[in-house]
GROMACS .gro file of C-alpha atoms in nm:
model
  480
    1MET     CA    1  -1.302   0.837  -1.996
    2PRO     CA    2  -1.600   1.076  -1.968
    3GLU     CA    3  -1.746   1.086  -1.619
    4ASN     CA    4  -2.105   1.029  -1.728
    5SER     CA    5  -2.022   0.724  -1.938
    6HIS     CA    6  -1.830   0.572  -1.649
    7GLN     CA    7  -2.119   0.619  -1.411
    8LYS     CA    8  -2.351   0.453  -1.658
    9ASP     CA    9  -2.120   0.151  -1.694
   10GLN     CA   10  -2.073   0.131  -1.318
   11LYS     CA   11  -2.447   0.123  -1.262
   12SER     CA   12  -2.521  -0.138  -1.528
   13GLU     CA   13  -2.245  -0.380  -1.419
   14SER     CA   14  -2.262  -0.331  -1.042
   15ALA     CA   15  -2.622  -0.232  -0.962
   16GLN     CA   16  -2.668  -0.575  -0.806
   17ASN     CA   17  -2.378  -0.498  -0.570
   18ALA     CA   18  -2.241  -0.851  -0.595
   19LEU     CA   19  -1.952  -1.034  -0.756
   20PHE     CA   20  -2.029  -1.344  -0.958
   21PHE     CA   21  -1.728  -1.563  -1.025
   22ARG     CA   22  -1.641  -1.920  -1.109
   23THR     CA   23  -1.369  -2.177  -1.065
   24THR     CA   24  -1.326  -2.492  -1.272
   25LYS     CA   25  -1.546  -2.674  -1.021
   26ALA     CA   26  -1.821  -2.436  -0.916
   27GLN     CA   27  -1.991  -2.099  -0.944
   28TYR     CA   28  -2.013  -1.845  -0.662
   29VAL     CA   29  -2.153  -1.508  -0.567
   30PHE     CA   30  -1.998  -1.273  -0.311
   31VAL     CA   31  -2.253  -1.051  -0.135
   32PRO     CA   32  -2.084  -0.748   0.025
   33SER     CA   33  -2.390  -0.650   0.230
   34THR     CA   34  -2.344  -0.970   0.436
   35GLY     CA   35  -1.984  -1.063   0.356
   36HIS     CA   36  -2.092  -1.414   0.258
   37ILE     CA   37  -1.963  -1.610  -0.040
   38HIS     CA   38  -2.246  -1.831  -0.166
   39TRP     CA   39  -2.189  -2.151  -0.358
   40ILE     CA   40  -2.437  -2.163  -0.645
   41LYS     CA   41  -2.376  -2.495  -0.813
   42SER     CA   42  -2.113  -2.732  -0.940
   43ILE     CA   43  -2.009  -2.716  -1.302
   44LYS     CA   44  -2.097  -3.048  -1.464
   45GLY     CA   45  -2.139  -3.077  -1.836
   46ALA     CA   46  -2.360  -2.821  -2.007
   47VAL     CA   47  -2.509  -2.575  -1.762
   48ASP     CA   48  -2.684  -2.243  -1.796
   49ASP     CA   49  -2.448  -1.946  -1.785
   50ILE     CA   50  -2.444  -1.790  -1.442
   51GLU     CA   51  -2.471  -1.449  -1.611
   52LYS     CA   52  -2.826  -1.531  -1.726
   53LYS     CA   53  -2.939  -1.577  -1.365
   54GLN     CA   54  -2.754  -1.295  -1.194
   55GLY     CA   55  -3.063  -1.078  -1.158
   56SER     CA   56  -3.279  -1.341  -0.988
   57ILE     CA   57  -2.993  -1.462  -0.768
   58SER     CA   58  -2.915  -1.107  -0.655
   59LYS     CA   59  -3.279  -1.044  -0.573
   60THR     CA   60  -3.302  -1.367  -0.374
   61LEU     CA   61  -2.987  -1.287  -0.176
   62ASP     CA   62  -3.082  -0.920  -0.131
   63CYS     CA   63  -2.762  -0.782  -0.283
   64HIS     CA   64  -2.841  -0.422  -0.204
   65GLY     CA   65  -2.584  -0.145  -0.196
   66ALA     CA   66  -2.545   0.155   0.030
   67GLU     CA   67  -2.777   0.448  -0.026
   68SER     CA   68  -2.495   0.699   0.019
   69VAL     CA   69  -2.135   0.738   0.132
   70ILE     CA   70  -2.067   0.989   0.410
   71ILE     CA   71  -1.761   1.107   0.604
   72GLY     CA   72  -1.840   0.918   0.922
   73TYR     CA   73  -1.647   1.158   1.147
   74SER     CA   74  -1.771   1.474   1.316
   75THR     CA   75  -1.554   1.786   1.324
   76GLU     CA   76  -1.512   1.728   1.697
   77GLU     CA   77  -1.383   1.374   1.640
   78ILE     CA   78  -1.144   1.497   1.371
   79SER     CA   79  -1.016   1.775   1.597
   80GLU     CA   80  -0.967   1.534   1.887
   81ALA     CA   81  -0.775   1.289   1.668
   82ILE     CA   82  -0.550   1.560   1.521
   83ASN     CA   83  -0.471   1.719   1.855
   84HIS     CA   84  -0.431   1.412   2.076
   85HIS     CA   85  -0.390   1.094   1.870
   86LEU     CA   86  -0.104   1.145   1.622
   87ALA     CA   87   0.081   0.813   1.597
   88HIS     CA   88   0.296   0.835   1.284
   89MET     CA   89   0.501   1.126   1.150
   90THR     CA   90   0.704   1.119   0.829
   91LEU     CA   91   0.980   1.374   0.780
   92GLY     CA   92   1.057   1.462   0.420
   93VAL     CA   93   1.418   1.548   0.500
   94THR     CA   94   1.505   1.631   0.140
   95GLN     CA   95   1.362   1.661  -0.211
   96GLU     CA   96   1.704   1.592  -0.362
   97CYS     CA   97   1.785   1.252  -0.512
   98ASN     CA   98   2.101   1.111  -0.665
   99LEU     CA   99   1.904   0.878  -0.894
  100ARG     CA  100   1.679   0.956  -1.187
  101CYS     CA  101   1.446   0.659  -1.209
  102SER     CA  102   1.253   0.676  -1.534
  103TYR     CA  103   0.917   0.592  -1.374
  104CYS     CA  104   0.956   0.815  -1.065
  105VAL     CA  105   0.660   1.037  -0.977
  106TYR     CA  106   0.912   1.322  -0.936
  107SER     CA  107   1.074   1.259  -1.276
  108GLY     CA  108   0.896   1.546  -1.452
  109LYS     CA  109   0.673   1.309  -1.648
  110PHE     CA  110   0.368   1.405  -1.441
  111LYS     CA  111   0.260   1.760  -1.518
  112ASP     CA  112   0.088   1.834  -1.186
  113LEU     CA  113   0.345   1.675  -0.952
  114ARG     CA  114   0.665   1.829  -0.820
  115THR     CA  115   1.008   1.741  -0.957
  116HIS     CA  116   1.338   1.682  -0.776
  117THR     CA  117   1.483   1.993  -0.613
  118GLN     CA  118   1.787   2.074  -0.399
  119GLU     CA  119   1.568   2.157  -0.098
  120HIS     CA  120   1.672   2.000   0.232
  121MET     CA  121   1.493   2.017   0.565
  122SER     CA  122   1.691   2.232   0.805
  123GLU     CA  123   1.775   2.112   1.154
  124GLU     CA  124   1.558   2.391   1.293
  125THR     CA  125   1.255   2.282   1.091
  126ALA     CA  126   1.315   1.916   1.175
  127LEU     CA  127   1.332   1.981   1.549
  128LYS     CA  128   1.025   2.201   1.526
  129ALA     CA  129   0.843   1.910   1.359
  130CYS     CA  130   0.958   1.680   1.640
  131ALA     CA  131   0.821   1.925   1.896
  132TYR     CA  132   0.486   1.926   1.712
  133PHE     CA  133   0.485   1.546   1.719
  134LEU     CA  134   0.550   1.539   2.093
  135GLN     CA  135   0.271   1.790   2.157
  136HIS     CA  136   0.012   1.594   1.956
  137LEU     CA  137   0.118   1.232   1.995
  138SER     CA  138  -0.124   0.961   2.087
  139THR     CA  139  -0.153   0.868   2.453
  140ASP     CA  140  -0.360   0.556   2.385
  141LYS     CA  141  -0.123   0.380   2.146
  142LYS     CA  142   0.172   0.189   2.285
  143GLU     CA  143   0.388   0.233   1.973
  144LEU     CA  144   0.471   0.550   1.783
  145PHE     CA  145   0.640   0.571   1.444
  146VAL     CA  146   0.870   0.818   1.272
  147THR     CA  147   0.973   0.767   0.910
  148TYR     CA  148   1.239   0.948   0.706
  149TYR     CA  149   1.159   1.008   0.341
  150GLY     CA  150   1.302   1.185   0.036
  151GLY     CA  151   1.425   1.226  -0.232
  152GLU     CA  152   1.706   1.019  -0.093
  153PRO     CA  153   1.698   1.066   0.287
  154PHE     CA  154   2.066   0.985   0.346
  155LEU     CA  155   2.159   1.300   0.153
  156ASN     CA  156   2.052   1.473   0.475
  157PHE     CA  157   2.191   1.218   0.719
  158PRO     CA  158   2.287   1.473   0.992
  159VAL     CA  159   1.922   1.575   1.035
  160ILE     CA  160   1.819   1.209   1.063
  161VAL     CA  161   2.075   1.153   1.338
  162LYS     CA  162   1.983   1.473   1.524
  163THR     CA  163   1.607   1.410   1.528
  164HIS     CA  164   1.654   1.046   1.619
  165GLU     CA  165   1.866   1.142   1.918
  166TYR     CA  166   1.616   1.407   2.027
  167LEU     CA  167   1.304   1.187   2.005
  168THR     CA  168   1.461   0.879   2.162
  169SER     CA  169   1.588   1.088   2.454
  170ILE     CA  170   1.225   1.165   2.537
  171LEU     CA  171   1.020   0.872   2.406
  172LYS     CA  172   1.277   0.598   2.469
  173GLU     CA  173   1.173   0.265   2.317
  174ARG     CA  174   0.813   0.371   2.264
  175VAL     CA  175   0.901   0.515   1.921
  176GLN     CA  176   1.017   0.310   1.623
  177PHE     CA  177   1.203   0.459   1.327
  178SER     CA  178   1.210   0.366   0.960
  179ILE     CA  179   1.387   0.499   0.651
  180THR     CA  180   1.299   0.454   0.285
  181THR     CA  181   1.613   0.464   0.070
  182ASN     CA  182   1.743   0.385  -0.277
  183GLY     CA  183   2.032   0.201  -0.113
  184THR     CA  184   2.319   0.384  -0.282
  185LEU     CA  185   2.448   0.575   0.024
  186ILE     CA  186   2.461   0.305   0.290
  187ASP     CA  187   2.823   0.361   0.388
  188ARG     CA  188   2.990   0.252   0.716
  189PRO     CA  189   2.861   0.542   0.936
  190VAL     CA  190   2.509   0.483   0.804
  191ARG     CA  191   2.532   0.107   0.859
  192GLU     CA  192   2.655   0.154   1.216
  193PHE     CA  193   2.369   0.398   1.287
  194LEU     CA  194   2.109   0.159   1.144
  195VAL     CA  195   2.228  -0.145   1.337
  196ARG     CA  196   2.295   0.035   1.665
  197ASN     CA  197   1.947   0.189   1.671
  198LYS     CA  198   1.753  -0.097   1.510
  199ILE     CA  199   1.614   0.123   1.234
  200HIS     CA  200   1.363  -0.038   0.998
  201LEU     CA  201   1.508   0.005   0.648
  202THR     CA  202   1.316  -0.018   0.320
  203VAL     CA  203   1.546  -0.046   0.018
  204SER     CA  204   1.411   0.012  -0.333
  205LEU     CA  205   1.535  -0.274  -0.548
  206ASP     CA  206   1.345  -0.392  -0.856
  207GLY     CA  207   1.511  -0.729  -0.903
  208ASP     CA  208   1.816  -0.842  -1.096
  209ARG     CA  209   2.069  -0.615  -1.269
  210HIS     CA  210   1.892  -0.618  -1.606
  211ILE     CA  211   1.549  -0.505  -1.489
  212HIS     CA  212   1.673  -0.277  -1.210
  213ASP     CA  213   1.927  -0.084  -1.417
  214ARG     CA  214   1.684  -0.037  -1.699
  215TYR     CA  215   1.483   0.204  -1.485
  216ARG     CA  216   1.691   0.305  -1.181
  217ARG     CA  217   2.001   0.500  -1.282
  218PHE     CA  218   2.218   0.771  -1.134
  219LEU     CA  219   2.185   1.136  -1.227
  220ASN     CA  220   2.475   1.092  -1.473
  221GLY     CA  221   2.301   0.798  -1.641
  222LEU     CA  222   2.517   0.522  -1.491
  223PRO     CA  223   2.349   0.207  -1.351
  224SER     CA  224   2.291   0.176  -0.976
  225PHE     CA  225   2.246  -0.199  -0.918
  226ASP     CA  226   2.607  -0.293  -0.838
  227GLN     CA  227   2.651  -0.017  -0.580
  228ILE     CA  228   2.326  -0.103  -0.404
  229ILE     CA  229   2.408  -0.474  -0.389
  230ALA     CA  230   2.757  -0.401  -0.257
  231ASN     CA  231   2.606  -0.184   0.018
  232ILE     CA  232   2.340  -0.429   0.132
  233ASP     CA  233   2.584  -0.721   0.118
  234LYS     CA  234   2.815  -0.531   0.354
  235LEU     CA  235   2.522  -0.460   0.584
  236ARG     CA  236   2.426  -0.827   0.589
  237ALA     CA  237   2.786  -0.944   0.641
  238GLU     CA  238   2.834  -0.708   0.936
  239ASN     CA  239   2.511  -0.801   1.114
  240GLU     CA  240   2.299  -1.069   0.953
  241ALA     CA  241   2.050  -1.081   1.239
  242TYR     CA  242   1.972  -0.709   1.194
  243PHE     CA  243   1.959  -0.745   0.817
  244ASN     CA  244   1.710  -1.032   0.818
  245LEU     CA  245   1.481  -0.872   1.075
  246TYR     CA  246   1.484  -0.502   0.988
  247VAL     CA  247   1.545  -0.474   0.612
  248THR     CA  248   1.260  -0.486   0.359
  249PHE     CA  249   1.286  -0.461  -0.018
  250ALA     CA  250   1.043  -0.239  -0.210
  251VAL     CA  251   0.985  -0.349  -0.569
  252THR     CA  252   0.816  -0.128  -0.825
  253VAL     CA  253   0.653  -0.358  -1.076
  254ASN     CA  254   0.648  -0.224  -1.431
  255ALA     CA  255   0.536  -0.346  -1.771
  256GLU     CA  256   0.860  -0.545  -1.818
  257SER     CA  257   0.853  -0.727  -1.483
  258ASP     CA  258   0.879  -1.105  -1.479
  259TYR     CA  259   0.767  -1.257  -1.149
  260ARG     CA  260   0.959  -1.581  -1.199
  261ILE     CA  261   1.288  -1.398  -1.252
  262MET     CA  262   1.208  -1.171  -0.959
  263GLU     CA  263   1.145  -1.468  -0.733
  264GLN     CA  264   1.474  -1.629  -0.837
  265PHE     CA  265   1.661  -1.309  -0.753
  266PHE     CA  266   1.502  -1.248  -0.411
  267SER     CA  267   1.527  -1.614  -0.309
  268CYS     CA  268   1.880  -1.548  -0.179
  269TYR     CA  269   1.733  -1.312   0.083
  270GLN     CA  270   1.503  -1.393   0.375
  271ASN     CA  271   1.364  -1.040   0.381
  272ASN     CA  272   1.009  -0.924   0.321
  273VAL     CA  273   0.937  -0.787  -0.024
  274LYS     CA  274   0.673  -0.519  -0.078
  275ILE     CA  275   0.531  -0.503  -0.428
  276SER     CA  276   0.368  -0.195  -0.580
  277GLY     CA  277   0.274  -0.112  -0.936
  278VAL     CA  278   0.434   0.175  -1.121
  279MET     CA  279   0.225   0.492  -1.127
  280PHE     CA  280   0.130   0.579  -1.484
  281TYR     CA  281  -0.193   0.781  -1.481
  282GLY     CA  282  -0.128   1.133  -1.608
  283SER     CA  283   0.228   1.052  -1.710
  284ASN     CA  284   0.410   1.116  -2.032
  285GLY     CA  285   0.512   0.777  -2.167
  286ILE     CA  286   0.500   0.542  -1.864
  287GLU     CA  287   0.334   0.213  -1.959
  288PRO     CA  288   0.064   0.066  -1.733
  289VAL     CA  289   0.139  -0.257  -1.550
  290ARG     CA  290  -0.210  -0.396  -1.607
  291GLY     CA  291  -0.190  -0.721  -1.804
  292ASN     CA  292   0.173  -0.669  -1.907
  293THR     CA  293   0.373  -0.853  -1.639
  294LYS     CA  294   0.501  -1.207  -1.699
  295ASN     CA  295   0.463  -1.536  -1.507
  296MET     CA  296   0.193  -1.441  -1.257
  297PRO     CA  297   0.023  -1.783  -1.310
  298TYR     CA  298   0.349  -1.950  -1.206
  299LEU     CA  299   0.348  -1.750  -0.883
  300VAL     CA  300  -0.020  -1.827  -0.815
  301ASN     CA  301   0.046  -2.199  -0.859
  302LYS     CA  302   0.343  -2.185  -0.624
  303PHE     CA  303   0.147  -1.995  -0.359
  304THR     CA  304  -0.138  -2.244  -0.393
  305LYS     CA  305   0.102  -2.533  -0.340
  306GLY     CA  306   0.241  -2.363  -0.029
  307CYS     CA  307  -0.110  -2.324   0.110
  308LEU     CA  308  -0.220  -2.682   0.035
  309THR     CA  309   0.094  -2.830   0.192
  310HIS     CA  310   0.048  -2.600   0.494
  311ALA     CA  311   0.400  -2.470   0.442
  312PHE     CA  312   0.310  -2.134   0.596
  313ASP     CA  313   0.252  -2.308   0.929
  314ASN     CA  314   0.606  -2.447   0.921
  315PRO     CA  315   0.894  -2.202   0.975
  316GLY     CA  316   1.131  -2.440   0.801
  317GLU     CA  317   0.921  -2.461   0.484
  318LYS     CA  318   0.753  -2.125   0.440
  319GLN     CA  319   1.070  -1.947   0.324
  320HIS     CA  320   1.051  -2.140  -0.004
  321TYR     CA  321   0.710  -1.982  -0.074
  322LYS     CA  322   0.773  -1.644   0.084
  323PHE     CA  323   0.805  -1.433  -0.231
  324ALA     CA  324   0.485  -1.580  -0.374
  325ALA     CA  325   0.309  -1.492  -0.049
  326ASP     CA  326   0.455  -1.138  -0.051
  327VAL     CA  327   0.296  -1.083  -0.393
  328ILE     CA  328  -0.034  -1.268  -0.360
  329ALA     CA  329  -0.132  -1.298   0.006
  330LYS     CA  330  -0.224  -0.933   0.068
  331GLY     CA  331  -0.544  -0.941  -0.139
  332LEU     CA  332  -0.641  -1.284  -0.012
  333LYS     CA  333  -0.584  -1.174   0.347
  334MET     CA  334  -0.830  -0.886   0.295
  335ILE     CA  335  -1.087  -1.131   0.161
  336HIS     CA  336  -1.021  -1.386   0.436
  337ASN     CA  337  -1.056  -1.129   0.716
  338ARG     CA  338  -1.356  -0.945   0.569
  339SER     CA  339  -1.653  -0.864   0.791
  340ILE     CA  340  -1.919  -1.135   0.784
  341ALA     CA  341  -2.270  -1.090   0.921
  342GLU     CA  342  -2.390  -1.366   1.151
  343ASP     CA  343  -2.751  -1.263   1.097
  344GLY     CA  344  -2.899  -1.017   0.850
  345HIS     CA  345  -2.689  -0.738   0.698
  346PHE     CA  346  -2.414  -0.519   0.834
  347LEU     CA  347  -2.388  -0.278   0.539
  348PRO     CA  348  -2.565   0.041   0.652
  349GLU     CA  349  -2.779   0.257   0.427
  350THR     CA  350  -2.532   0.540   0.477
  351LEU     CA  351  -2.178   0.403   0.450
  352PRO     CA  352  -1.924   0.601   0.657
  353LEU     CA  353  -1.563   0.656   0.557
  354ASN     CA  354  -1.444   0.551   0.901
  355LYS     CA  355  -1.204   0.298   0.749
  356HIS     CA  356  -1.024   0.588   0.586
  357CYS     CA  357  -0.745   0.761   0.774
  358ILE     CA  358  -0.789   1.101   0.935
  359PRO     CA  359  -0.526   1.322   0.766
  360GLY     CA  360  -0.295   1.476   1.022
  361ALA     CA  361  -0.385   1.217   1.285
  362THR     CA  362  -0.342   0.869   1.143
  363LYS     CA  363  -0.028   0.994   0.968
  364LEU     CA  364   0.135   1.330   0.907
  365PHE     CA  365   0.392   1.414   0.641
  366VAL     CA  366   0.612   1.718   0.698
  367ALA     CA  367   0.775   1.858   0.383
  368PRO     CA  368   1.124   2.017   0.394
  369ASP     CA  369   0.971   2.365   0.424
  370GLY     CA  370   0.739   2.261   0.709
  371THR     CA  371   0.421   2.219   0.501
  372PHE     CA  372   0.184   1.945   0.618
  373TYR     CA  373   0.035   1.675   0.393
  374PRO     CA  374  -0.169   1.364   0.485
  375CYS     CA  375   0.116   1.124   0.405
  376GLU     CA  376   0.433   1.082   0.198
  377LYS     CA  377   0.236   0.962  -0.105
  378LEU     CA  378   0.071   1.304  -0.128
  379ASP     CA  379   0.364   1.536  -0.066
  380SER     CA  380   0.336   1.700  -0.407
  381TYR     CA  381  -0.044   1.717  -0.413
  382ASP     CA  382  -0.068   2.087  -0.331
  383HIS     CA  383  -0.448   2.102  -0.309
  384LEU     CA  384  -0.431   1.843  -0.029
  385SER     CA  385  -0.193   2.032   0.199
  386ILE     CA  386  -0.349   2.052   0.545
  387GLY     CA  387  -0.140   2.314   0.728
  388ASN     CA  388   0.217   2.384   0.835
  389LEU     CA  389   0.443   2.401   1.138
  390ASP     CA  390   0.342   2.758   1.216
  391SER     CA  391  -0.036   2.721   1.199
  392GLY     CA  392  -0.073   2.348   1.273
  393VAL     CA  393  -0.316   2.111   1.102
  394SER     CA  394  -0.638   2.277   0.987
  395THR     CA  395  -0.932   2.074   1.110
  396ALA     CA  396  -1.159   2.264   0.871
  397LYS     CA  397  -0.938   2.177   0.572
  398VAL     CA  398  -0.922   1.810   0.673
  399TYR     CA  399  -1.301   1.801   0.702
  400ARG     CA  400  -1.345   1.967   0.361
  401ASP     CA  401  -1.108   1.719   0.199
  402LEU     CA  402  -1.284   1.421   0.356
  403GLU     CA  403  -1.618   1.568   0.250
  404ALA     CA  404  -1.502   1.609  -0.110
  405TYR     CA  405  -1.361   1.257  -0.115
  406ALA     CA  406  -1.684   1.115   0.030
  407GLU     CA  407  -1.878   1.282  -0.252
  408LEU     CA  408  -1.654   1.108  -0.507
  409ARG     CA  409  -1.692   0.775  -0.328
  410ASP     CA  410  -2.067   0.828  -0.320
  411LYS     CA  411  -2.074   0.847  -0.700
  412VAL     CA  412  -1.847   0.550  -0.765
  413CYS     CA  413  -1.839   0.313  -0.468
  414ARG     CA  414  -2.177   0.256  -0.308
  415ASN     CA  415  -2.284  -0.014  -0.555
  416CYS     CA  416  -1.941  -0.175  -0.588
  417PHE     CA  417  -1.880  -0.525  -0.453
  418LEU     CA  418  -1.560  -0.397  -0.289
  419VAL     CA  419  -1.740  -0.130  -0.088
  420ASN     CA  420  -1.650  -0.291   0.245
  421ILE     CA  421  -1.306  -0.428   0.146
  422CYS     CA  422  -1.141  -0.161  -0.066
  423THR     CA  423  -0.870   0.052   0.096
  424SER     CA  424  -0.846   0.323  -0.170
  425CYS     CA  425  -0.752   0.670  -0.049
  426PHE     CA  426  -0.698   1.030  -0.158
  427GLN     CA  427  -0.415   0.931  -0.393
  428SER     CA  428  -0.650   0.725  -0.609
  429ALA     CA  429  -0.878   1.025  -0.662
  430SER     CA  430  -0.637   1.315  -0.718
  431ASN     CA  431  -0.398   1.403  -1.000
  432GLY     CA  432  -0.190   1.630  -0.778
  433ALA     CA  433  -0.364   1.956  -0.859
  434ARG     CA  434  -0.731   1.866  -0.818
  435TRP     CA  435  -0.976   1.584  -0.752
  436ASP     CA  436  -0.994   1.362  -1.060
  437THR     CA  437  -1.298   1.139  -1.124
  438ASP     CA  438  -1.135   0.977  -1.427
  439LYS     CA  439  -0.834   0.869  -1.223
  440MET     CA  440  -1.062   0.728  -0.955
  441ALA     CA  441  -1.261   0.539  -1.219
  442MET     CA  442  -0.941   0.389  -1.356
  443TYR     CA  443  -0.819   0.285  -1.010
  444CYS     CA  444  -1.157   0.133  -0.931
  445ASP     CA  445  -1.164  -0.067  -1.255
  446CYS     CA  446  -0.817  -0.203  -1.178
  447ALA     CA  447  -0.916  -0.289  -0.819
  448ARG     CA  448  -1.232  -0.472  -0.926
  449GLU     CA  449  -1.039  -0.668  -1.185
  450GLU     CA  450  -0.764  -0.770  -0.942
  451PHE     CA  451  -1.004  -0.862  -0.662
  452ALA     CA  452  -1.221  -1.068  -0.897
  453LYS     CA  453  -0.908  -1.274  -0.970
  454ALA     CA  454  -0.826  -1.289  -0.598
  455PHE     CA  455  -1.173  -1.422  -0.510
  456THR     CA  456  -1.128  -1.696  -0.770
  457ILE     CA  457  -0.786  -1.794  -0.632
  458TYR     CA  458  -0.930  -1.787  -0.279
  459ALA     CA  459  -1.216  -2.020  -0.371
  460GLU     CA  460  -0.996  -2.256  -0.574
  461ILE     CA  461  -0.763  -2.307  -0.278
  462LEU     CA  462  -1.043  -2.362  -0.026
  463GLU     CA  463  -1.218  -2.607  -0.257
  464GLN     CA  464  -0.918  -2.836  -0.212
  465ASP     CA  465  -0.859  -2.779   0.162
  466ASP     CA  466  -1.085  -2.557   0.370
  467THR     CA  467  -0.815  -2.509   0.636
  468SER     CA  468  -0.532  -2.420   0.398
  469LEU     CA  469  -0.575  -2.043   0.440
  470ASP     CA  470  -0.608  -2.040   0.817
  471PHE     CA  471  -0.261  -1.884   0.838
  472LEU     CA  472  -0.417  -1.563   0.704
  473ASP     CA  473  -0.618  -1.516   1.024
  474LYS     CA  474  -0.569  -1.166   1.165
  475GLN     CA  475  -0.390  -1.280   1.477
  476ARG     CA  476  -0.160  -1.525   1.304
  477TYR     CA  477  -0.043  -1.367   0.981
  478ARG     CA  478   0.198  -1.077   0.967
  479GLU     CA  479   0.335  -0.930   0.645
  480SER     CA  480   0.634  -0.782   0.826
   0.00000   0.00000   0.00000
């Protein structure tokens, strides 16, 4: 998509900086400059199309956008955050993996992203990273986090054990640990380590045998489902309390995914399920998820029923609707907890990026060779590296990256109705080797489409019971 043509489309469809949407009962407009959702009128018989009146409605409601998007942080604030407020470090303990998932970002199907290697993080590098964490950790946050990432992290289990022992000897219970794994190497020593130390475990599992084994296979081509299920069943049998509380499933939704079948499979577990779409932009042959999955309306209807019966307020009932909530509630929660102006407007003329993380402070990813990246999602995006264990995080580089990203957001976001809700980040605007306006345009189009649906679902539920979504309140609802 040519950049100029996208900007033209963006201006013509979003210059009013508002979202007009309808349910079967009424028509609405969401005004991001105030956060208000305005009821326009009920739908009874033949009525004028709302589209014909968008201009006058927008003018009446003053649906103005931001004049510009800026960083929102000074170099001093960035430096302070990097040096004294690090709260989450991820150790990339290996780039080796024993699976070859066909949609993996490291599969070789993305020309500007790294592929699997045999590189492991040495114990020396890992302990050096721990020392950096201790020197820069946050003193104002009660909880600190360390995550182990791969490849497949358990291929370098000794380094996990060593760094865990070192950090807990100093930080005690102030630090929490998590591991993201494909689930194939959870043998007895690993299980005992996980349970004894209450490690948060995220297991990649795409659903039943048919859908999982179609994409997630061993290096030799053999399916992985049976081994993973055997491992997690042993973990659950040995300590069900740990399993239910600390294990989360990560599902990568692809063009073949069927939400009804997925729900049936995960219904035998009480665990949280995190859903993410397969990455396809810039790939060779990976199909986009957009519009290709099956039975989403079924899941929406089930979630709606759970809301209207107030099942999420009842511990004994909410489990029946849990998977539907895991898939649908995230977007609705962002809408429900949006900022709302009590009087006038809260959207400033210059919109700061202060909702965006500060790379190297909010999170820090350490690659096996000691190179620093903003997070694990960007570990192969070489132009976004921000330092290393020898030189530390470069405040100047972080500022330049935020500045470049703000310039992209300034072109695309200031007149978008999601300007104060969207949580897009560097990953949505980079192809791994450089900033990519076409990728950002594609991500933005997808986000607007999905949130337009979410606003409709949100309104349809509240039309029937205006208290049915109260469980999404910030202080009450937790995804994990």
